[in-house]
Coordinates of C-alpha atoms and ligand atoms in Angstrom, one line a residue:
Chain L
M267 CA -0.5 10.3 50.3
A268 CA -1.2 7.3 48.0
K269 CA -0.7 9.6 45.2
K270 CA 2.7 10.6 46.3
G271 CA 3.7 7.0 46.6
E272 CA 2.5 6.4 43.1
K273 CA 4.6 9.2 41.7
I274 CA 7.6 7.8 43.6
K275 CA 7.1 4.5 42.0
E276 CA 6.6 5.8 38.5
K277 CA 10.0 7.8 38.9
L278 CA 11.7 4.6 40.1
I279 CA 10.5 2.7 37.1
E280 CA 11.5 5.5 34.8
Y281 CA 15.1 5.6 36.4
F282 CA 15.3 1.9 36.1
L283 CA 14.3 1.7 32.4
F284 CA 16.7 4.7 31.9
A285 CA 19.5 2.8 33.6
L286 CA 18.7 -0.3 31.6
S287 CA 19.0 1.6 28.3
L288 CA 22.1 3.2 29.3
A289 CA 23.6 -0.3 30.2
S290 CA 22.9 -1.6 26.7
L291 CA 24.7 1.4 25.3
V292 CA 27.6 0.8 27.5
F293 CA 27.8 -2.7 26.6
L294 CA 27.8 -1.7 22.9
A295 CA 30.5 0.9 23.4
G296 CA 32.6 -1.6 25.3
I297 CA 32.3 -4.2 22.3
V298 CA 33.3 -1.7 19.9
V299 CA 36.2 -0.5 22.0
T300 CA 37.4 -4.0 22.5
L301 CA 37.0 -4.7 18.7
F302 CA 39.1 -1.8 17.8
R303 CA 41.8 -2.3 20.5
E304 CA 42.2 -6.0 19.7
S305 CA 42.3 -5.5 15.9
L306 CA 44.6 -2.5 15.9
P307 CA 47.7 -4.6 16.3
A308 CA 46.8 -6.7 13.3
F309 CA 46.3 -3.8 11.0
R310 CA 49.4 -2.0 12.3
D311 CA 51.8 -5.2 12.1
I312 CA 50.3 -6.7 8.9
G313 CA 49.0 -3.7 7.2
F314 CA 45.3 -3.0 6.5
F315 CA 45.6 -3.5 2.6
R316 CA 47.8 -6.5 2.8
M317 CA 45.1 -8.0 5.1
I318 CA 42.2 -7.0 3.0
A319 CA 43.6 -7.8 -0.3
G320 CA 45.8 -10.7 0.6
R321 CA 44.8 -13.9 -1.2
D322 CA 46.3 -16.5 1.2
W323 CA 45.0 -17.2 4.6
Y324 CA 47.6 -19.4 6.3
P325 CA 47.5 -18.2 9.9
T326 CA 49.2 -21.1 11.5
Y327 CA 52.0 -21.6 8.9
D328 CA 55.5 -20.4 9.4
P329 CA 55.8 -17.7 8.2
P330 CA 52.0 -17.1 8.4
D331 CA 49.8 -15.3 5.9
F332 CA 47.0 -13.1 7.0
G333 CA 45.1 -12.4 3.7
I334 CA 41.4 -12.4 4.4
L335 CA 40.3 -12.0 0.9
P336 CA 39.2 -15.6 0.7
L337 CA 37.2 -15.3 3.7
I338 CA 35.5 -12.0 2.5
A339 CA 34.8 -13.6 -0.8
G340 CA 33.4 -16.6 1.1
S341 CA 31.0 -14.5 2.9
F342 CA 30.2 -12.6 -0.2
L343 CA 29.5 -15.6 -2.3
V344 CA 27.4 -17.3 0.4
T345 CA 25.3 -14.1 1.1
L346 CA 24.8 -13.6 -2.7
I347 CA 23.4 -17.1 -3.2
S348 CA 21.2 -16.5 -0.2
I349 CA 19.9 -13.3 -1.5
L350 CA 19.1 -14.8 -4.8
I351 CA 17.0 -17.2 -3.0
S352 CA 15.5 -15.3 -0.2
V353 CA 14.5 -12.0 -1.9
P354 CA 12.2 -13.6 -4.7
L355 CA 10.7 -16.1 -2.4
G356 CA 10.4 -13.6 0.6
L357 CA 8.7 -11.0 -1.7
A358 CA 6.4 -13.5 -3.3
G359 CA 5.4 -14.8 0.1
A360 CA 4.9 -11.2 1.4
V361 CA 2.6 -10.3 -1.5
Y362 CA 0.7 -13.6 -1.3
I363 CA 0.0 -13.1 2.5
S364 CA -0.9 -9.3 2.3
E365 CA -2.7 -9.2 -0.9
L366 CA -4.0 -12.5 -2.0
A367 CA -4.5 -14.8 0.9
G368 CA -7.8 -15.2 2.5
K369 CA -8.5 -14.2 6.1
K370 CA -8.0 -17.8 7.4
E371 CA -4.8 -18.5 5.5
K372 CA -3.4 -15.2 6.6
A373 CA -4.2 -16.0 10.2
F374 CA -2.2 -19.2 9.8
L375 CA 0.6 -18.0 7.5
K376 CA 1.7 -14.9 9.5
P377 CA 2.5 -16.7 12.7
A378 CA 4.0 -19.7 10.8
L379 CA 6.4 -17.2 9.3
E380 CA 7.2 -15.9 12.7
L381 CA 7.8 -19.3 13.9
L382 CA 10.0 -20.2 11.0
S383 CA 12.2 -17.1 11.7
S384 CA 12.7 -18.2 15.3
I385 CA 13.9 -21.6 14.7
P386 CA 17.6 -21.9 15.9
S387 CA 20.1 -21.7 13.1
V388 CA 21.6 -24.9 14.2
V389 CA 18.6 -26.7 13.2
Y390 CA 18.8 -25.3 9.7
G391 CA 22.4 -26.2 9.6
F392 CA 21.6 -29.7 10.6
W393 CA 19.2 -30.1 7.9
G394 CA 21.7 -28.8 5.5
M395 CA 24.4 -31.4 6.7
V396 CA 22.2 -34.5 6.6
F397 CA 20.0 -33.8 3.6
L398 CA 21.2 -30.8 1.3
A399 CA 25.0 -31.3 1.3
P400 CA 24.7 -35.0 0.4
F401 CA 21.9 -34.3 -2.1
L402 CA 24.0 -31.7 -4.0
Q403 CA 27.1 -34.0 -4.0
K404 CA 25.2 -36.7 -5.4
H405 CA 23.3 -34.9 -8.0
L406 CA 25.9 -32.4 -9.0
E407 CA 28.7 -35.0 -8.8
L408 CA 30.8 -32.9 -6.5
S409 CA 33.8 -34.1 -4.4
T410 CA 32.1 -32.6 -1.4
G411 CA 28.5 -31.3 -0.8
Y412 CA 29.7 -28.8 1.8
C413 CA 30.1 -25.9 -0.5
A414 CA 29.2 -22.2 -0.9
L415 CA 26.0 -23.3 -2.7
A416 CA 25.0 -25.5 0.1
A417 CA 25.4 -22.8 2.7
G418 CA 23.9 -20.2 0.6
I419 CA 20.8 -22.1 0.0
V420 CA 20.4 -22.9 3.7
L421 CA 21.0 -19.1 4.5
G422 CA 18.6 -18.2 1.9
I423 CA 15.8 -20.5 3.3
M424 CA 16.6 -19.0 6.8
S425 CA 16.2 -15.4 5.8
T426 CA 13.3 -15.9 3.6
P427 CA 10.9 -15.8 6.5
I428 CA 12.5 -12.5 7.9
I429 CA 12.2 -10.8 4.6
A430 CA 8.6 -12.1 4.0
S431 CA 7.5 -11.1 7.4
L432 CA 9.0 -7.6 7.2
S433 CA 7.9 -7.0 3.8
E434 CA 4.5 -8.0 4.5
D435 CA 4.4 -5.5 7.4
A436 CA 5.4 -2.9 4.8
L437 CA 2.8 -3.9 2.3
N438 CA 0.2 -3.9 5.0
Y439 CA 1.2 -0.4 6.0
V440 CA 0.3 0.9 2.6
P441 CA -2.9 3.1 3.2
R442 CA -6.0 1.5 1.9
A443 CA -6.8 4.8 0.2
F444 CA -4.0 4.0 -2.4
K445 CA -5.6 0.6 -3.2
E446 CA -8.9 2.0 -3.4
A447 CA -8.0 4.8 -5.7
S448 CA -6.3 2.3 -7.9
Y449 CA -9.1 -0.1 -8.1
A450 CA -11.5 2.9 -8.6
L451 CA -9.7 3.7 -11.7
G452 CA -10.4 0.2 -13.2
A453 CA -7.1 -1.5 -12.2
N454 CA -7.3 -5.2 -11.7
R455 CA -5.6 -6.8 -8.9
W456 CA -2.2 -7.5 -10.4
E457 CA -1.9 -3.9 -11.7
T458 CA -2.9 -2.6 -8.2
V459 CA -0.2 -4.8 -6.5
T460 CA 2.7 -4.2 -8.9
R461 CA 2.0 -0.6 -9.8
V462 CA 0.7 0.8 -6.7
I463 CA 1.1 -1.3 -3.6
I464 CA 4.7 -2.6 -4.1
P465 CA 6.1 0.9 -5.2
S466 CA 4.4 2.5 -2.0
A467 CA 5.9 0.0 0.1
A468 CA 9.3 0.1 -1.7
S469 CA 11.3 1.5 1.0
G470 CA 10.0 -0.9 3.7
I471 CA 10.7 -3.8 1.4
I472 CA 14.2 -2.7 0.8
T473 CA 14.7 -2.3 4.5
S474 CA 13.6 -5.9 4.9
V475 CA 16.0 -7.0 2.3
I476 CA 18.8 -5.3 3.9
L477 CA 18.0 -6.8 7.3
G478 CA 17.7 -10.2 5.8
T479 CA 21.1 -9.8 4.1
G480 CA 22.5 -8.7 7.4
R481 CA 21.2 -11.9 9.0
A482 CA 22.9 -13.9 6.2
I483 CA 26.2 -12.2 6.5
G484 CA 26.4 -12.5 10.3
E485 CA 25.0 -16.0 10.4
T486 CA 27.8 -18.3 11.9
M487 CA 26.4 -21.7 12.8
V488 CA 25.2 -22.7 9.5
V489 CA 28.3 -21.7 7.5
L490 CA 30.4 -23.3 10.1
M491 CA 28.5 -26.6 9.6
I492 CA 28.1 -26.7 5.8
S493 CA 30.2 -24.2 3.9
G494 CA 33.1 -26.6 3.8
G495 CA 35.6 -24.5 5.6
S496 CA 38.3 -24.2 2.9
A497 CA 40.0 -20.8 3.2
I498 CA 40.9 -20.6 -0.5
L499 CA 39.7 -18.1 -3.0
P500 CA 36.7 -19.8 -4.6
Q501 CA 36.6 -20.2 -8.3
S502 CA 32.9 -21.2 -8.3
F503 CA 30.0 -21.5 -6.0
L504 CA 30.6 -25.2 -5.9
E505 CA 33.7 -25.0 -4.0
P506 CA 33.9 -25.2 -0.3
V507 CA 34.4 -21.7 1.4
R508 CA 35.3 -20.2 4.7
P509 CA 33.1 -17.2 5.2
M510 CA 34.4 -14.6 7.8
T511 CA 32.0 -15.6 10.6
S512 CA 33.0 -19.3 10.5
A513 CA 36.8 -18.4 10.4
I514 CA 36.3 -16.4 13.7
A515 CA 34.2 -19.2 15.3
A516 CA 36.5 -22.0 14.3
E517 CA 39.9 -20.5 14.8
M518 CA 39.4 -18.3 18.0
G519 CA 39.7 -21.3 20.1
E520 CA 43.1 -22.3 18.8
A521 CA 44.5 -18.7 18.3
A522 CA 46.8 -18.0 21.2
F523 CA 46.1 -14.8 23.1
G524 CA 48.0 -11.9 21.8
T525 CA 49.5 -13.5 18.8
P526 CA 49.0 -12.0 15.3
H527 CA 46.5 -14.7 14.5
Y528 CA 44.4 -13.8 17.5
H529 CA 44.6 -10.1 16.6
S530 CA 43.7 -10.7 12.9
L531 CA 40.5 -12.7 13.9
F532 CA 39.4 -9.5 15.8
A533 CA 40.2 -7.5 12.6
I534 CA 37.7 -9.8 10.7
A535 CA 35.3 -9.2 13.4
L536 CA 35.7 -5.5 13.1
I537 CA 35.3 -5.6 9.4
L538 CA 32.1 -7.8 9.8
F539 CA 30.8 -5.5 12.3
G540 CA 31.4 -2.5 10.0
I541 CA 29.3 -4.2 7.3
T542 CA 26.4 -5.0 9.4
F543 CA 26.5 -1.6 10.9
V544 CA 26.4 0.0 7.6
L545 CA 23.6 -2.3 6.5
N546 CA 21.6 -1.5 9.5
L547 CA 22.3 2.2 9.2
A548 CA 21.2 2.1 5.6
A549 CA 18.0 0.2 6.6
E550 CA 17.3 2.8 9.3
M551 CA 17.7 5.7 7.0
I552 CA 15.5 4.2 4.4
A553 CA 12.8 3.4 6.9
K554 CA 12.9 6.9 8.1
K555 CA 12.4 8.3 4.7
F556 CA 9.6 5.8 4.2
R557 CA 7.8 7.1 7.4
L558 CA 8.2 10.7 6.2
K559 CA 6.9 10.0 2.7
L560 CA 3.8 8.1 3.6
G561 CA 3.3 10.4 6.6
A562 CA 2.3 13.2 4.3
S563 CA -0.7 11.3 3.0
R564 CA -1.9 9.7 6.1
Chain E
M55 CA -32.4 5.2 -27.7
I56 CA -35.8 7.0 -27.7
K57 CA -37.5 3.8 -27.1
L58 CA -35.3 3.2 -24.1
D59 CA -36.1 6.7 -22.7
A60 CA -39.8 5.9 -22.8
K61 CA -39.4 2.8 -21.0
N62 CA -37.5 4.4 -18.4
R63 CA -40.0 7.2 -18.0
T64 CA -42.7 4.8 -17.3
N65 CA -40.4 2.9 -14.7
S66 CA -39.8 6.1 -12.8
A67 CA -43.5 6.9 -13.1
D68 CA -44.3 3.5 -11.7
M69 CA -42.0 4.2 -8.7
G70 CA -44.3 7.1 -7.8
Y71 CA -42.0 9.9 -8.8
T72 CA -43.5 12.7 -10.5
E73 CA -40.7 15.1 -10.2
I74 CA -40.3 15.3 -14.0
K75 CA -43.7 17.0 -14.3
D76 CA -42.9 19.1 -11.2
P77 CA -44.2 22.7 -11.9
L78 CA -41.3 24.1 -10.0
N79 CA -38.8 22.7 -12.4
K80 CA -38.1 24.9 -15.2
V81 CA -41.6 25.3 -16.3
G82 CA -41.9 25.5 -20.2
N83 CA -38.6 24.2 -21.3
F84 CA -38.8 20.8 -19.9
L85 CA -36.7 18.1 -21.3
P86 CA -37.2 14.5 -20.7
E87 CA -34.3 12.9 -18.7
K88 CA -32.7 9.8 -19.6
T89 CA -32.1 7.3 -16.9
K90 CA -28.4 6.4 -16.6
I91 CA -28.4 4.4 -13.3
K92 CA -31.4 2.6 -11.8
A93 CA -31.4 1.1 -8.3
G94 CA -34.2 -1.5 -8.0
N95 CA -35.2 -3.0 -4.6
L96 CA -31.6 -2.4 -3.5
N97 CA -30.6 -3.8 -0.1
F98 CA -27.2 -4.1 1.5
Y99 CA -25.9 -5.9 4.5
Y100 CA -22.6 -5.6 6.4
G101 CA -22.7 -8.9 8.0
K102 CA -26.0 -9.2 9.6
T103 CA -26.6 -5.3 9.7
H104 CA -29.2 -4.3 7.3
T105 CA -27.7 -1.1 6.1
L106 CA -29.7 -0.1 2.9
K107 CA -33.2 -0.9 2.8
D108 CA -35.1 -1.4 -0.5
I109 CA -33.7 1.6 -2.3
N110 CA -35.4 2.4 -5.5
L111 CA -33.8 5.5 -7.2
N112 CA -33.2 6.6 -10.9
I113 CA -30.2 8.7 -11.6
Y114 CA -30.4 10.7 -14.8
E115 CA -27.9 11.1 -17.6
K116 CA -25.7 14.4 -17.5
K117 CA -27.3 15.5 -14.3
V118 CA -25.9 16.1 -10.9
T119 CA -27.7 13.9 -8.1
A120 CA -26.9 14.9 -4.5
I121 CA -27.3 12.3 -1.8
I122 CA -27.8 14.0 1.5
G123 CA -28.7 12.5 5.0
P124 CA -27.2 12.3 8.6
S125 CA -23.9 10.5 9.2
G126 CA -24.3 6.8 9.0
C127 CA -27.5 6.7 7.0
G128 CA -25.8 4.8 4.2
K129 CA -24.8 7.5 1.6
S130 CA -21.3 6.1 1.1
T131 CA -22.5 2.6 1.3
F132 CA -24.9 3.5 -1.6
I133 CA -22.4 5.1 -3.9
R134 CA -19.8 2.6 -3.4
L135 CA -22.4 0.1 -4.6
L136 CA -22.5 1.9 -7.9
N137 CA -18.8 1.2 -8.8
R138 CA -18.8 -2.1 -6.8
M139 CA -16.2 -0.7 -4.5
N140 CA -18.0 -2.6 -1.6
D141 CA -16.7 -5.9 -3.2
F142 CA -13.8 -5.4 -1.0
V143 CA -15.8 -5.3 2.1
A144 CA -15.5 -8.8 3.6
D145 CA -18.7 -10.4 4.9
S146 CA -21.0 -7.9 3.1
R147 CA -23.9 -8.6 0.7
A148 CA -25.9 -6.8 -1.8
E149 CA -29.5 -7.7 -3.0
G150 CA -31.6 -6.3 -5.8
E151 CA -30.2 -4.8 -8.8
I152 CA -28.4 -1.7 -10.0
L153 CA -28.7 -1.0 -13.8
I154 CA -26.4 1.2 -15.6
D155 CA -27.6 1.6 -19.2
E156 CA -30.1 -1.2 -18.6
N157 CA -27.3 -3.7 -17.6
N158 CA -27.2 -5.1 -14.0
I159 CA -23.9 -4.5 -12.5
F160 CA -24.4 -7.4 -10.1
G161 CA -25.2 -9.7 -13.1
K162 CA -23.2 -12.9 -13.7
T163 CA -21.4 -11.6 -16.7
A164 CA -20.7 -8.1 -15.2
D165 CA -16.9 -7.4 -14.7
P166 CA -16.2 -5.1 -11.8
V167 CA -13.1 -3.9 -13.4
E168 CA -14.9 -2.9 -16.5
I169 CA -17.6 -1.3 -14.5
R170 CA -15.0 0.8 -12.6
K171 CA -13.6 2.1 -15.9
R172 CA -17.0 3.5 -16.6
V173 CA -17.9 4.7 -13.2
G174 CA -15.2 6.9 -11.7
M175 CA -14.9 7.9 -8.0
V176 CA -13.4 10.8 -6.1
F177 CA -13.1 10.1 -2.4
Q178 CA -13.6 12.2 0.6
K179 CA -9.9 12.2 1.4
P180 CA -7.8 13.2 -1.5
N181 CA -5.9 10.1 -2.3
P182 CA -3.2 10.7 -5.1
F183 CA -0.7 8.0 -5.3
P184 CA 2.7 8.5 -3.9
K185 CA 4.0 9.1 -7.4
S186 CA 4.6 12.3 -9.6
I187 CA 1.7 14.4 -10.6
F188 CA 2.0 13.3 -14.1
D189 CA 2.3 9.4 -13.1
N190 CA -0.8 9.8 -11.1
I191 CA -2.8 10.5 -14.2
A192 CA -0.7 8.3 -16.7
Y193 CA -1.4 5.4 -14.5
G194 CA -4.9 5.3 -15.0
L195 CA -4.5 5.9 -18.8
E196 CA -1.9 3.0 -18.9
I197 CA -4.0 0.4 -17.1
N198 CA -6.8 1.5 -19.6
G199 CA -4.5 0.4 -22.5
A200 CA -2.8 3.7 -23.4
K201 CA 0.7 3.1 -24.7
D202 CA 1.8 6.1 -26.8
R203 CA 3.8 8.6 -24.9
F204 CA 2.4 11.6 -26.8
Y205 CA -1.1 10.5 -26.3
I206 CA -0.6 10.0 -22.7
E207 CA 1.1 13.3 -22.3
E208 CA -1.6 15.2 -24.2
K209 CA -4.3 13.5 -22.1
V210 CA -2.5 14.3 -18.8
V211 CA -2.3 17.9 -19.7
N212 CA -6.0 18.1 -21.0
S213 CA -7.4 16.5 -17.9
L214 CA -5.3 18.8 -15.8
K215 CA -6.6 21.8 -17.6
K216 CA -10.1 20.5 -17.2
S217 CA -9.8 20.1 -13.6
A218 CA -8.6 23.7 -13.3
L219 CA -5.1 22.7 -12.0
F220 CA -2.8 23.0 -15.0
E221 CA -1.9 26.6 -14.6
E222 CA -1.0 26.2 -10.9
I223 CA 1.4 23.3 -11.4
R224 CA 2.5 23.2 -15.0
H225 CA 6.1 23.5 -14.0
R226 CA 5.9 20.7 -11.3
L227 CA 4.4 17.7 -13.2
R228 CA 7.4 15.6 -12.3
D229 CA 6.9 16.4 -8.4
N230 CA 5.4 14.1 -5.9
A231 CA 1.8 14.5 -5.9
L232 CA 1.9 14.4 -2.0
G233 CA 3.5 17.8 -1.9
L234 CA 0.4 19.4 -3.3
S235 CA -2.1 21.2 -1.0
G236 CA -5.2 19.4 -0.1
G237 CA -7.4 21.3 -2.6
Q238 CA -4.8 20.7 -5.4
Q239 CA -4.7 17.0 -4.3
Q240 CA -8.4 16.6 -4.7
R241 CA -8.4 18.4 -8.2
L242 CA -5.6 15.9 -9.2
C243 CA -7.9 13.2 -8.2
I244 CA -10.5 14.5 -10.3
A245 CA -8.2 15.0 -13.2
R246 CA -7.0 11.3 -12.8
C247 CA -10.5 10.2 -12.9
I248 CA -11.7 12.3 -16.0
A249 CA -8.7 11.3 -17.9
I250 CA -9.9 7.9 -18.4
E251 CA -13.3 9.3 -19.5
P252 CA -15.8 7.4 -17.4
E253 CA -19.5 7.8 -18.2
I254 CA -20.3 8.5 -14.5
I255 CA -18.3 10.3 -11.7
L256 CA -19.1 9.4 -8.0
F257 CA -18.2 12.1 -5.5
D258 CA -18.1 11.2 -1.7
E259 CA -18.0 14.3 0.1
P260 CA -15.2 15.6 -2.2
C261 CA -14.8 18.9 -0.1
A262 CA -15.1 17.6 3.3
S263 CA -11.4 18.2 4.1
L264 CA -11.0 21.5 2.0
D265 CA -11.1 25.1 2.5
P266 CA -13.9 27.3 1.0
I267 CA -11.7 28.5 -1.8
S268 CA -10.8 25.0 -2.9
T269 CA -14.5 24.1 -2.3
A270 CA -15.8 26.7 -4.8
K271 CA -13.2 25.6 -7.4
I272 CA -14.5 22.1 -7.2
E273 CA -18.1 23.0 -7.3
E274 CA -17.5 25.1 -10.3
L275 CA -15.7 22.0 -11.7
I276 CA -18.6 19.8 -11.0
L277 CA -20.9 22.1 -12.8
E278 CA -18.6 22.1 -15.8
L279 CA -18.3 18.3 -15.8
K280 CA -22.1 17.9 -15.9
K281 CA -21.9 18.7 -19.6
D282 CA -20.2 15.5 -20.2
Y283 CA -20.8 13.3 -17.3
T284 CA -23.5 11.8 -15.1
I285 CA -22.6 12.9 -11.5
V286 CA -23.7 11.6 -8.0
I287 CA -22.4 13.5 -5.1
V288 CA -22.6 12.7 -1.5
T289 CA -22.5 15.9 0.6
H290 CA -23.2 17.1 4.2
N291 CA -23.3 20.8 3.0
M292 CA -26.9 21.8 2.2
Q293 CA -25.7 24.9 0.3
Q294 CA -23.5 22.8 -1.9
A295 CA -26.4 20.3 -2.6
L296 CA -28.4 23.4 -3.7
R297 CA -25.6 25.0 -5.7
V298 CA -24.5 22.0 -7.7
S299 CA -27.2 19.5 -7.9
D300 CA -30.3 18.9 -10.0
Y301 CA -31.8 16.2 -8.0
T302 CA -31.6 15.3 -4.5
A303 CA -32.1 12.1 -2.6
F304 CA -32.6 12.2 1.2
F305 CA -31.4 9.1 3.1
L306 CA -32.3 8.3 6.5
M307 CA -31.2 5.2 8.5
G308 CA -30.7 3.2 5.4
E309 CA -33.9 4.2 3.8
L310 CA -34.5 6.6 0.9
I311 CA -37.1 9.0 2.4
E312 CA -37.5 11.5 -0.5
Y313 CA -36.1 11.9 -4.0
N314 CA -37.0 14.7 -6.2
T315 CA -35.5 17.8 -8.0
T316 CA -33.3 19.7 -5.7
K317 CA -35.5 22.6 -6.1
K318 CA -38.6 20.8 -4.9
I319 CA -36.6 19.1 -2.0
F320 CA -35.4 22.4 -0.7
E321 CA -38.4 24.6 -1.4
N322 CA -41.3 22.2 -0.7
P323 CA -40.3 18.9 0.6
S324 CA -43.2 16.4 1.0
D325 CA -41.7 14.7 4.0
R326 CA -41.6 16.1 7.5
R327 CA -38.2 14.3 8.0
T328 CA -36.7 15.8 4.9
E329 CA -37.7 19.3 6.0
D330 CA -36.3 18.8 9.5
Y331 CA -33.1 17.8 8.0
I332 CA -32.6 20.5 5.4
T333 CA -33.7 23.2 8.0
G334 CA -31.1 21.8 10.3
R335 CA -33.6 20.6 12.9
F336 CA -31.8 17.2 13.2
G337 CA -28.9 15.3 11.9
Ligands
ATP719 N1 -17.0 -1.6 6.4 C1 -18.1 -1.6 7.1 N2 -18.3 -2.7 8.0 C2 -19.5 -2.6 8.8 N3 -20.2 -1.5 9.0 C3 -20.0 -0.5 8.2 C4 -19.0 -0.5 7.2 N4 -18.9 0.7 6.7 C5 -19.9 1.4 7.2 N5 -20.7 0.7 8.0 C6 -21.8 1.1 8.8 O1 -22.9 1.2 7.8 C7 -23.5 2.4 8.2 C8 -23.6 3.4 7.0 O2 -22.4 3.8 6.7 P1 -22.1 4.7 5.5 O3 -20.5 5.0 5.6 O4 -22.6 4.4 4.4 O5 -22.7 6.2 6.1 P2 -22.7 7.6 5.6 O6 -24.0 8.0 5.3 O7 -21.7 7.7 4.4 O8 -22.0 8.3 6.6 P3 -21.0 9.7 6.8 O9 -21.8 10.9 6.3 O10 -20.5 9.8 8.2 O11 -20.0 9.5 5.8 C9 -23.1 2.9 9.3 O12 -23.8 2.5 10.5 C10 -21.6 2.4 9.4 O13 -21.1 2.3 10.8
MG720 MG1 -19.8 8.6 4.0

């Protein structure tokens, strides 16, 4: 009898978990449907290309302009700066932790990374506001320190632990047999790391970079706080910018329901969603290839 | 050189091995052997576990020496000391000495990277890099200083020929090595190893994961390689030890129980435990 009770319990748990995973799918579908439905009027009334390629974003003027190119450029610039910082730092950190650090250092550094990546972005943003932006303003003699560079640096620092942590996992995943084979041929540590271990973990590393990039593109709080907020096509990385996320966050409150402004903010969200979706898909595909490739030798 | 030989001969005699004068060993056409590797009072510890106990063993140049013994007796530990692969085992310690050509590889001036260039190793599980067949071999050449493309290409082809793999894969040199069969992968690992022309090759159960045909090919190869290299092979296969080796060392629980010519070990072992093991009564 007890056995039967067990079985029913197991079944119940199974159904419960299934319902949960179904629910998350339903939510996702709901979000996508809403995004499409709410952004469609914008694309229809303004025109997809006029939006995408439009150089002026004056949604509250009369007549308004809904060109989101400055916002896309802002996102792009900030993300680019962030990648330039986070990729080298993150990779160097990953290689150090996985291949060079001693046992004790490793036991300290790995959790530290995870802790770093769990710090709320508003904290990073705050640091950028009170320290980095004034610092840049003073030393680069800018009219304002709130610029693409400041936001990019903070985003870069923020996504470094993610890239480092995920890349470190990928490096760790490289079978020991490859390392042994390399050392047995008389390779030194540097040769082994750069020519065997990193190439073997390449797909995992690329995945981590993509995910880190996705984080930077989607990040809202930091750019809202320190990117400067100017929706003008930037001429250099020292100018204030308004990335897509911060435009949505800053303007959604004031855009009246159902207005073209309202719909165009949804359109921006949809584009953002598309970008992160593609990035995640790419990461997933690369990760899959990676598993297959190493699977053969394990 | 002759002087050195004489010295080593007395050394091995000191250690109580008389195998060289063994009447069963090719009576009449006896050639004095030259010691290539000499382990002296070798002890090894994994943490506090005493894994190798006072090993004294001479390995002769251009001979095949088989290491046999039950699982866990320390065979792998022993041969991984010969190319200092155990350096990577945290919390482990070696005592005593291993001389290669009279030089202690644990000496202060000994460089493990240089040692590994002279002492190649083929592992139990084939472990080609996830690179092309060509690059698997080229990598070893490049880290050993080769730069010229033609030289590298020639070396790659030659070592593949030597390891009896070339004909099978001549059109697939740019394919990923992980696509090869297990036996082919192992021959690629051998090619990779001989491409850099070590003096000694260590084989740790090279056929453990292979089918009989691949095994036969690799055994043939070992006999061929013997002409140029000093070979140490760990094996669980008594027939294999008998087929390929000139000398056999029997290990048991971290001790070297008996070391002699393969012929002597298999036909007339002096220790009961050796006899029990090779006749399959235990282990
Ligand atoms: N890295 C390690 N750390 C701790 N102990 C180890 C380690 N490697 C091996 N040992 C132990 O040392 C002993 C000898 O191991 P070794 O691998 O040398 O045996 P072996 O003779 O090669 O066995 P097999 O025939 O199964 O390969 C075993 O008891 C093993 O458990
Ligand atoms: Mg072993």
